Every structure is written in C-alpha cells, then in structure tokens.
Coordinates of C-alpha atoms and ligand atoms in Angstrom, one line a residue:
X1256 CA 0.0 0.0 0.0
X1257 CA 2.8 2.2 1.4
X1258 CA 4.8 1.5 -2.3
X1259 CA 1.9 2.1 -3.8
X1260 CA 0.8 5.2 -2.5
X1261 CA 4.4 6.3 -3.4
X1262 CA 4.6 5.6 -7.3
X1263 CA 1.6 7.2 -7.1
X1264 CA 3.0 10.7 -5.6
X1265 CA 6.4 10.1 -7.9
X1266 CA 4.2 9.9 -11.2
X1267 CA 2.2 12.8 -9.9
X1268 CA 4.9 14.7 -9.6
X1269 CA 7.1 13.7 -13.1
X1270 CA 3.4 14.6 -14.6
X1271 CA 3.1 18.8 -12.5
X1272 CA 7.3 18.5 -14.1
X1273 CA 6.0 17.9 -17.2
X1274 CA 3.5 20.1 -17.8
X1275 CA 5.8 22.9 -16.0
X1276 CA 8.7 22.3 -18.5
X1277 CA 6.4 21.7 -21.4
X1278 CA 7.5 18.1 -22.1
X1279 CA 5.2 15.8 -23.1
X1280 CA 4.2 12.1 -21.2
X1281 CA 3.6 8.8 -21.9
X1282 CA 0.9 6.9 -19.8
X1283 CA 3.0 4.6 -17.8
X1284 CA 1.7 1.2 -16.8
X1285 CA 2.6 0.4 -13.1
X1286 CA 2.0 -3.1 -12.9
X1287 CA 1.8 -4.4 -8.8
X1288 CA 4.2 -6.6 -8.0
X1289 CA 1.9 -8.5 -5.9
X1290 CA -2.0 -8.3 -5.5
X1291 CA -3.1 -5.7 -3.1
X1292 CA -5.5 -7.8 -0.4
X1293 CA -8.2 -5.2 -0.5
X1294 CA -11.5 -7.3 -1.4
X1295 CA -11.8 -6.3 -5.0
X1296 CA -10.0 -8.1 -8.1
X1297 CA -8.7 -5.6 -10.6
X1298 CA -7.8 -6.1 -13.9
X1299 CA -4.3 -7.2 -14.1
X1300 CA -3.8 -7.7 -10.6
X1301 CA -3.5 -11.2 -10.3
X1302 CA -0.9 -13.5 -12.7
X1303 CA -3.7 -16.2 -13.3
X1304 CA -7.6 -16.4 -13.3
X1305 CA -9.6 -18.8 -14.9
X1306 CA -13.8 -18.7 -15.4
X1307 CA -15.5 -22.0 -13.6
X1308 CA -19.0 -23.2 -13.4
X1309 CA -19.9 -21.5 -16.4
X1310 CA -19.1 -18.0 -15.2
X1311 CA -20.5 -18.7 -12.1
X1312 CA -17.0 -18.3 -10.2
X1313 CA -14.1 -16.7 -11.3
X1314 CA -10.6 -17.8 -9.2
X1315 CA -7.1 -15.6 -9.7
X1316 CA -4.1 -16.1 -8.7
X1317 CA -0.6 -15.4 -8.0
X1318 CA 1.9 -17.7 -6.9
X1319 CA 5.6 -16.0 -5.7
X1320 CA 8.2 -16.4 -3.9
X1321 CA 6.8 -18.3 -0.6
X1322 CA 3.5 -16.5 -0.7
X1323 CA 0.2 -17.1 -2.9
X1324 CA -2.7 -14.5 -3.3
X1325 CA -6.1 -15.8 -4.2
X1326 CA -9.0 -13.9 -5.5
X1327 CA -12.5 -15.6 -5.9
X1328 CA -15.7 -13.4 -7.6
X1329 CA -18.3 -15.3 -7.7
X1330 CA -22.1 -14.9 -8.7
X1331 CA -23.9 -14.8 -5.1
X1332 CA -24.5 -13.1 -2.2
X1333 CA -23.8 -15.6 0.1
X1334 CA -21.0 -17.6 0.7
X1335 CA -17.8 -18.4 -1.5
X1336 CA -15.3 -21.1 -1.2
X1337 CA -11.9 -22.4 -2.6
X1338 CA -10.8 -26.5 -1.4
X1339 CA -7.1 -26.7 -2.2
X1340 CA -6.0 -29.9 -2.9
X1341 CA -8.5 -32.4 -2.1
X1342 CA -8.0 -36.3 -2.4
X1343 CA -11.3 -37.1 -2.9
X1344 CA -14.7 -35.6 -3.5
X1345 CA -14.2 -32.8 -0.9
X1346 CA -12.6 -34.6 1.5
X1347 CA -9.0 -33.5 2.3
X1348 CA -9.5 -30.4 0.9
X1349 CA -7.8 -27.1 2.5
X1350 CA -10.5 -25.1 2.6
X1351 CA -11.4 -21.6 2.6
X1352 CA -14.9 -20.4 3.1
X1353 CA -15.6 -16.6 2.8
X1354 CA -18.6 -14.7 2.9
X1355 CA -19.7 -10.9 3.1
X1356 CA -22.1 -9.3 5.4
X1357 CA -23.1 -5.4 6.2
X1358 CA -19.6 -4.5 4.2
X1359 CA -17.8 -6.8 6.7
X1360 CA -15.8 -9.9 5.0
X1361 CA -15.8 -13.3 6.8
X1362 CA -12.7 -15.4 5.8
X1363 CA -12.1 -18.8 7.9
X1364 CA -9.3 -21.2 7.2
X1365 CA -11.5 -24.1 7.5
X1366 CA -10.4 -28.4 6.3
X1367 CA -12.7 -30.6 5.1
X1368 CA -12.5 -33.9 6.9
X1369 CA -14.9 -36.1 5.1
X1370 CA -16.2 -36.9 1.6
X1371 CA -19.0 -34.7 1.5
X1372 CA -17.5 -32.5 4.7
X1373 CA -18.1 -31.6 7.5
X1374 CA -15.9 -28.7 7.1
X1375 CA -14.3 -27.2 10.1
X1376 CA -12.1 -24.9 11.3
X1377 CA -8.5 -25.6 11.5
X1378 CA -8.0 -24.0 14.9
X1379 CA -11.0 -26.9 16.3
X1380 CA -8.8 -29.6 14.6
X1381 CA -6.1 -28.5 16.4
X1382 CA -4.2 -26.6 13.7
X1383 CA -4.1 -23.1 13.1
X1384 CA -5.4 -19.8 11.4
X1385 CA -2.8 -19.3 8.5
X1386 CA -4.4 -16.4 6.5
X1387 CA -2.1 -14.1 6.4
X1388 CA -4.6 -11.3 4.7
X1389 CA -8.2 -11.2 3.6
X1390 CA -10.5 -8.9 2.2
X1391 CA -14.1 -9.0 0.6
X1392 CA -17.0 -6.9 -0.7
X1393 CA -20.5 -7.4 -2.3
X1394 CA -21.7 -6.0 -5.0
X1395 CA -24.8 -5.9 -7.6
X1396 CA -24.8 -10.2 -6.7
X1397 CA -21.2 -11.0 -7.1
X1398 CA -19.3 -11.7 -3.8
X1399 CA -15.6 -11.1 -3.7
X1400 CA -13.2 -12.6 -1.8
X1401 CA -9.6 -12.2 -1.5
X1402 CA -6.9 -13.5 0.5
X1403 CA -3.1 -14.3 0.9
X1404 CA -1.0 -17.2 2.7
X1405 CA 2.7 -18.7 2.8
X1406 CA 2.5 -21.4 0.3
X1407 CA 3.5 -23.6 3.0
X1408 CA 2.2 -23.2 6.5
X1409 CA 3.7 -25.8 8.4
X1410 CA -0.2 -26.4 9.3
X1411 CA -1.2 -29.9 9.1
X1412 CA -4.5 -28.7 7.8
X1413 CA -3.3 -26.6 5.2
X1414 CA -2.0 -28.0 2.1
X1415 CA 1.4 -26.5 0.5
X1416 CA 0.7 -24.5 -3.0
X1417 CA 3.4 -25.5 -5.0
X1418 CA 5.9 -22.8 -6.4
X1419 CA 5.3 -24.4 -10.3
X1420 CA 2.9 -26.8 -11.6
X1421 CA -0.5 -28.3 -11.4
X1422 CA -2.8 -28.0 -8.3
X1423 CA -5.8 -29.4 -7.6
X1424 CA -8.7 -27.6 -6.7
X1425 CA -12.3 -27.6 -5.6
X1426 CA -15.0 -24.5 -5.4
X1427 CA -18.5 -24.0 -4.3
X1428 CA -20.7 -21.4 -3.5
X1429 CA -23.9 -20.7 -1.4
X1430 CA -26.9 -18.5 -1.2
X1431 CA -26.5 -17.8 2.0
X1432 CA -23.8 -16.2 4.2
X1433 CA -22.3 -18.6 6.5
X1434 CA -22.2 -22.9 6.5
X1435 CA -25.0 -24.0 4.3
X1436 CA -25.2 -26.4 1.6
X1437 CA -23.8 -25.2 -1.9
X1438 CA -25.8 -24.2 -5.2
X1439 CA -23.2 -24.6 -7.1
X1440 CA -19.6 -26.5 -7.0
X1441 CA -17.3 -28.2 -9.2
X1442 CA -13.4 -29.0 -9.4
X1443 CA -10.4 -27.8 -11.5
X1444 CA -7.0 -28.2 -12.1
X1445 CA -4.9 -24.8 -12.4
X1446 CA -1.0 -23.7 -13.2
X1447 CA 0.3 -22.2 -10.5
X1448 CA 4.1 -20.5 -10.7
X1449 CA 4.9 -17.6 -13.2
X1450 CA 2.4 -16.5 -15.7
X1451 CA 2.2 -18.2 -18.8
X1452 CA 2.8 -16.1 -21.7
X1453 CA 1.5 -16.6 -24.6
X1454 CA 1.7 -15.9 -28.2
X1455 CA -1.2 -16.2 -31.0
X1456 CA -1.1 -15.5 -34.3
X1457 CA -3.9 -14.9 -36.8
X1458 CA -3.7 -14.1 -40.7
X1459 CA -6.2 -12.5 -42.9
X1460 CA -7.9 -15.0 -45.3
X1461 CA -6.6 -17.9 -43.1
X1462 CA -8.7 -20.4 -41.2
X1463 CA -5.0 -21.5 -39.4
X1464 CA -3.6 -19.4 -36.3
X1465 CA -0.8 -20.5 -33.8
X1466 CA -0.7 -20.7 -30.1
X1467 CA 2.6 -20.7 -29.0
X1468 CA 3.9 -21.3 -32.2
X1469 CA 1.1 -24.7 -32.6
X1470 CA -1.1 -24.8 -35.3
X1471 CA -4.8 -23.7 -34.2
X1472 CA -7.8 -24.4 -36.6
X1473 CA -10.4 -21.2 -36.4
X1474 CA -14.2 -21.9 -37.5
X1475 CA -14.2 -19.0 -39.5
X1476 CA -10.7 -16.6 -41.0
X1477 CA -9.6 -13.0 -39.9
X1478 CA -10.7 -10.5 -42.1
X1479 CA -10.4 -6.8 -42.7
X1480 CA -13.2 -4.3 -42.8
X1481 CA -13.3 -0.6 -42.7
X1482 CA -9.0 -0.9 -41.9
X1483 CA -9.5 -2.8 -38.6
X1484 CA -9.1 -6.8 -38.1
X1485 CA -11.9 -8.8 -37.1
X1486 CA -11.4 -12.0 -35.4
X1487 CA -13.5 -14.9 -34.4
X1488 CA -13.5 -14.0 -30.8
X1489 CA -13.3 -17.2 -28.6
X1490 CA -9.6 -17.9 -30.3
X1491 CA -8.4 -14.6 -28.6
X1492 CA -10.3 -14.8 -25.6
X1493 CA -10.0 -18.6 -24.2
X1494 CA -6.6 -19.0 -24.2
X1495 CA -6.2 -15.9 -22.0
X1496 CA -8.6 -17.9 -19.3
X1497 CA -11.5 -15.9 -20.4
X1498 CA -14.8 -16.9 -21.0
X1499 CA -17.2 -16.1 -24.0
X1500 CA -21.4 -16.1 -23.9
X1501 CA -23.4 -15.2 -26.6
X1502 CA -26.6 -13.6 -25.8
X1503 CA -28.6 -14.1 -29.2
X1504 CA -32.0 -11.5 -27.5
X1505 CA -29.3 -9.1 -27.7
X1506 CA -27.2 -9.9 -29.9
X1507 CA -24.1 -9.6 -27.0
X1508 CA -21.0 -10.8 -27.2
X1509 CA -19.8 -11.1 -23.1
X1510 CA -16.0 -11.9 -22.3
X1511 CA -15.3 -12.3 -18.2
X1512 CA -11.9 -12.3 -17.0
X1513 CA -10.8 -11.9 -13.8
X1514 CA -11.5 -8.4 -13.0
X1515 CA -13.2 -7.3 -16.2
X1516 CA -16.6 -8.1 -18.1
X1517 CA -16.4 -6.6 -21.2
X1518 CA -20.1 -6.7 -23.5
X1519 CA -20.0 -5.9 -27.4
X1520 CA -23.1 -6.0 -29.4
X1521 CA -23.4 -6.8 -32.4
X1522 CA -23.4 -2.9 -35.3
X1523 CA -22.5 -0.9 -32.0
X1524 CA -19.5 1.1 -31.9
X1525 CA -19.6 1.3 -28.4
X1526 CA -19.2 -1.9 -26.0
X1527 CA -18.9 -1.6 -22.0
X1528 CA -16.4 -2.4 -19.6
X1529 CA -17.7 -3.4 -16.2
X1530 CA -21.0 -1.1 -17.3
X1531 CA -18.8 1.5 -18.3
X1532 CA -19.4 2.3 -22.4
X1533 CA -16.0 2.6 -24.1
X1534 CA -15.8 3.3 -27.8
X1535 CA -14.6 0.4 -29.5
X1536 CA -12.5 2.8 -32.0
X1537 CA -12.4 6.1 -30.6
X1538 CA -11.4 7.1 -34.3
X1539 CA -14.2 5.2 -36.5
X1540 CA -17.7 4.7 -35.5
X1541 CA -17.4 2.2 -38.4
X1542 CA -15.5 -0.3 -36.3
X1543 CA -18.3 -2.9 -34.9
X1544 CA -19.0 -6.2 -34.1
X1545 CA -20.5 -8.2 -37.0
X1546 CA -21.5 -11.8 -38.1
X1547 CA -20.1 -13.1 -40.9
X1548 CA -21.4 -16.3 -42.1
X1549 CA -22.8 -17.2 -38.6
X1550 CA -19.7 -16.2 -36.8
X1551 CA -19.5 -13.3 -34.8
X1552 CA -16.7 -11.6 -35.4
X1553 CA -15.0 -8.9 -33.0
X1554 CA -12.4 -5.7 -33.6
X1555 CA -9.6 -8.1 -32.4
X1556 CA -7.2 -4.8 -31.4
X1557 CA -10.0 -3.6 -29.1
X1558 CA -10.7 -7.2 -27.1
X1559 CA -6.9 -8.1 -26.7
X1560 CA -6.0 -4.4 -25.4
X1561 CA -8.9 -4.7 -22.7
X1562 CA -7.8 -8.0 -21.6
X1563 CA -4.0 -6.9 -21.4
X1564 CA -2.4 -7.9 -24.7
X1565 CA -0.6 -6.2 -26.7
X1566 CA -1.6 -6.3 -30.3
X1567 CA 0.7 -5.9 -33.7
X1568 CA 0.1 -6.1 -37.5
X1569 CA 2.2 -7.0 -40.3
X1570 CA 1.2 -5.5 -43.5
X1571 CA 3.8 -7.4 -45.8
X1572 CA 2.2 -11.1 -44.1
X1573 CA -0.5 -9.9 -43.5
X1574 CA -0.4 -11.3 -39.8
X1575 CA -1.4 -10.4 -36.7
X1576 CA 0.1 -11.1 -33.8
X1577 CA -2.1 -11.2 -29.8
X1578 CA 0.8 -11.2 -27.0
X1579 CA 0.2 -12.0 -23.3
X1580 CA 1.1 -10.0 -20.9
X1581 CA 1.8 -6.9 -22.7
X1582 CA 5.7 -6.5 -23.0
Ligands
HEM2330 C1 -21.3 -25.8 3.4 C2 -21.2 -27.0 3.7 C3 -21.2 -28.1 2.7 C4 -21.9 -29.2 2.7 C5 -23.1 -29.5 3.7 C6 -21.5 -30.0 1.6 C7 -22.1 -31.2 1.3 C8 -21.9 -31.9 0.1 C9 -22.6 -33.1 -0.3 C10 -23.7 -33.7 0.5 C11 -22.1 -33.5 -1.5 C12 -22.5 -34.7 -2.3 C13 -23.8 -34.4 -3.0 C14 -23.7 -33.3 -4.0 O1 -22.9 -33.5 -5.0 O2 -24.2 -32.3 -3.8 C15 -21.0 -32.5 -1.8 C16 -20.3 -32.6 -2.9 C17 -19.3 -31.7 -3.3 N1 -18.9 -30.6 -2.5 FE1 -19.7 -30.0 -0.8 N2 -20.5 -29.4 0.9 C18 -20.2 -28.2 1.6 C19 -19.2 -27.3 1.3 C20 -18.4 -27.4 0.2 C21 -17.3 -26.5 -0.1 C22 -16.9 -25.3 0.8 C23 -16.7 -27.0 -1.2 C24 -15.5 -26.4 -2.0 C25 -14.6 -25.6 -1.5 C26 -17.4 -28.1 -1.7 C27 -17.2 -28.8 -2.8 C28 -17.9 -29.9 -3.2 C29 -17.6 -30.6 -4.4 C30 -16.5 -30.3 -5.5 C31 -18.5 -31.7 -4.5 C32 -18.6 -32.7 -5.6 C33 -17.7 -33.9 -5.2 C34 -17.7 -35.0 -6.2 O3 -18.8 -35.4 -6.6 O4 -16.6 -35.5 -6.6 N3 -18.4 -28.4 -0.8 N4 -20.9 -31.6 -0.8

C-alpha cells in the first residue's frame, strides 16, 4: 500500500514536471508486483484467473516467492469457497470459506474432513489460522473474496501451493452467508508459478492461427473491414482464461476475466467495460462487431488491449500477432 501510494506521488509529480517544462508524457503502466488484499479483483492484478461453473466463479491467482494470493468473484450473495488440494470428493480439501455481510468480509481457514465435509475450522482440529490477509466486498450479486498465505504453512491442515505446476482444486458457492449447503460447486486443475505467456497469431484470409507457435484451426478466417481486423472471438479470448457467452436476444458478445466483463453488441460502436461504455475505436464509428457467415466476429485490437495484450500487424504477411502480458 505504502509502495503504492508512493509511485503514485512520484508519477504525480514527473506529470506537474512535465506540464511545468512543457515536455510531453507517456501513460505509464505500473504493474503491482503482488495483488493488493483489499476485497476487489482488478484487472491485471492477479498472474492467473480462470472462469469455472460456467461463469459462475471466477478464481485468480498469484503464486511468488513463498506466498500465494487468491482472488474468488463469484455470482452470489452468500458464501464463496476455494478447497485446495482435495483427495477425494471434498474430503481432504484445505478449505477456505468466505462470505460478506453489512460491508464486513468473513474469511475462515476451514479443512474438510470427510467426503462430503463436515468442514471445520483448522484451529477446532487442532491446527491453526494461517491467512495471512483477507479482504471481501459485495456488490450488484457477485461476492468477492480475497486472501493471501505462505505457500506452505507448516499447518497440518493446510496443504502447500506448490511454487510451479499443477494444483488441484475444488470451489463451491452458497446463497447464504455462512455454513449452508452449496448451489453450485465443481473442481479444476490450475497452473500455479509464473504467468504463462502466450503468443497467438492470426492471418487474414486464413482459417489456421498459432498458439505458442502450434497450429490452431479457427471456425471462420480474420478479415479486414473498414482498416480494422476482425477475429472470431473465442480464439483470442479462451486461451487468455477468459470466457465467451453469446446472448442471441441481444445480440451480445460477453467476455469475463478476472476483474473485467467486457459486452460488445453486435453494429455498436460502443461496448462496455464493467457497465462503463468505451468506444470500441475512438477514431471510426465504423468499427463494430459483426456476423459473418454465422460467426460473430469482433475488432480483435479492441478485445486483446482490454484484456491486457498487446496487439501488432504486419502489413507485408498480413499477420497479426495477440501477445500476453503486454511486454
Ligand atoms: C457448506 C457446507 C457443505 C456441505 C453441507 C456440503 C455437502 C456436500 C454433499 C452432501 C455433497 C455430495 C452431494 C452433491 O454432489 O451435492 C457434496 C459434494 C461436493 N462438494 Fe460440498 N458441501 C459443503 C461445502 C463445500 C465446499 C466449501 C466446497 C468447496 C470448497 C465443496 C465442494 C464440493 C464438491 C466439489 C463436491 C462434488 C464432489 C464429487 O462429486 O466429486 N463443498 N458436498
């Protein structure tokens, strides 16, 4: 917070220099080295997020040095919960089960001892509280939950996050605020460790991409209209963890990531982030979603910027290239 607070006063300042002496300045992008455990997931906070349940539950994540930050945003407003590790079903699972109420976040360090639970704290089993932060907030029905840990406790009842590789996990949610059965749950396996970057590659005309230099079949090819690429969206969007739902009513094109839900509608110029209407071109009103022989095809530049790419074009190959995280 303290380091935080402190970019914040330098770049203030290099921007009052700047306009004093005239010189010009270039947004800067001040990444956090870690997340911040305040109760809300930002865009680009975490390393890692993936979309579970159909949307329902959202899970980031950042795994470094001896320390891992979780963030769940799930749709409820009543309790959340992340199960690390389990051996079977939900038993073995080192749980925990977060909820919000009057502003105030609940976060318990819980183990599940059985199959199908119970659930209990680790301080009744005899172990101990190892959250090291936690935060949450509520709003318009998605519950938020962060929180922070050593990757190894030491706690019989916790179970290490590894620094690299696979971990197993298991999530549920509820519909009401404190222990109550779920409405929704389901398991996943996720990468912990560095984020992965990755590389895709689209050309005009072609129905072949890359991911990470692998060849990737698309159901329908890039094109150019009015000087900006369109892209069948779910090629850009999936690999990046995100998830894509067509609304056909609406014709809407929705994209969550952690921290962002982004809505384009088909012939608009403008889309929303998180409710807030962005132009999807500031420069041409032309530049819109469209469908294109059943495919709905999206400005690719203006997905891949929101969701933290950086986007390039080659002319001569006509290729373009979709890099995560920006350089
Ligand atoms: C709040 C108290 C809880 C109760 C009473 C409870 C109870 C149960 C029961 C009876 C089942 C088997 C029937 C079914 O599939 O619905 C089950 C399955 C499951 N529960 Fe829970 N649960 C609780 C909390 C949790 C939490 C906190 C998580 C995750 C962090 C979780 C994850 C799961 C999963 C993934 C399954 C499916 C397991 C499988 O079929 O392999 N549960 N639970």
């Amino acid at each position: 917070m303290v380091r935080r607070v402190c970019i914040a006063r330098i770049l203030r300042l290099c921007a009052a220099v700047a306009v004093i002496t005239g010189l010009s300045i270039l947004p800067v992008r001040v990444r956090a080295a870690q997340p911040l455990v305040d109760g809300v997931v930002k865009v680009g906070e975490y390393d890692h997020s993936t979309v579970l349940g159909n949307g329902l539950y959202t899970l980031s994540w950042t795994v470094a040095s001896d320390t891992a930050w979780f963030g769940i945003q799930a749709t409820t407003t009543g309790w959340v919960a992340l199960g690390i590790d389990p051996e079977i079903a939900m038993n073995g699972a080192d749980m925990v089960f977060g909820w919000v109420s009057g502003g105030k976040a609940t976060v318990l360090d819980q183990y599940s001892t059985g199959m199908f639970g119970p659930h209990p704290d680790d301080t009744s089993l005899g172990g101990t509280t190892d959250i090291l932060f936690s935060g949450g907030s509520e709003q318009a029905g998605t519950t938020t939950i962060e929180f922070s840990r050593k990757r190894v406790t030491g706690d019989k009842y916790d179970k290490p996050v590894p620094a690299s590789g696979n971990l197993k996990i298991v999530w549920a949610i509820g519909n009401a605020d404190g222990i109550s059965p779920h409405a929704a749950k389901g398991s996943a396996t996720i990468n912990v460790g560095a984020p992965a970057s990755i590389v895709l590659t689209f050309t005009i005309g072609s129905m072949t991409g890359t991911r990470n230099g692998t060849p990737v079949t698309l159901d329908a090819a890039p094109v150019i209209q009015n000087g900006r690429t369109l892209l069948p969206v779910r090629y850009v969007v999936e690999p990046l963890g995100a998830m894509v739902t067509w609304t056909a009513g609406t014709q809407t094109v929705t994209i969550q990531r952690s921290g962002l839900t982004l809505a384009l509608v088909v012939g608009k110029a403008t889309a929303t982030a998180n409710g807030v209407s962005v132009r999807i071109d500031p420069a041409d009103a032309h530049v819109v979603p469209v469908i294109l022989q059943g495919r709905t095809m999206l400005p690719a530049r203006f997905v891949a910027e929101q969701l933290g790419c950086a986007v390039s074009y080659d002319p001569t190959t006509r290729v373009v290239t979709v890099t995560f995280p920006k350089p």
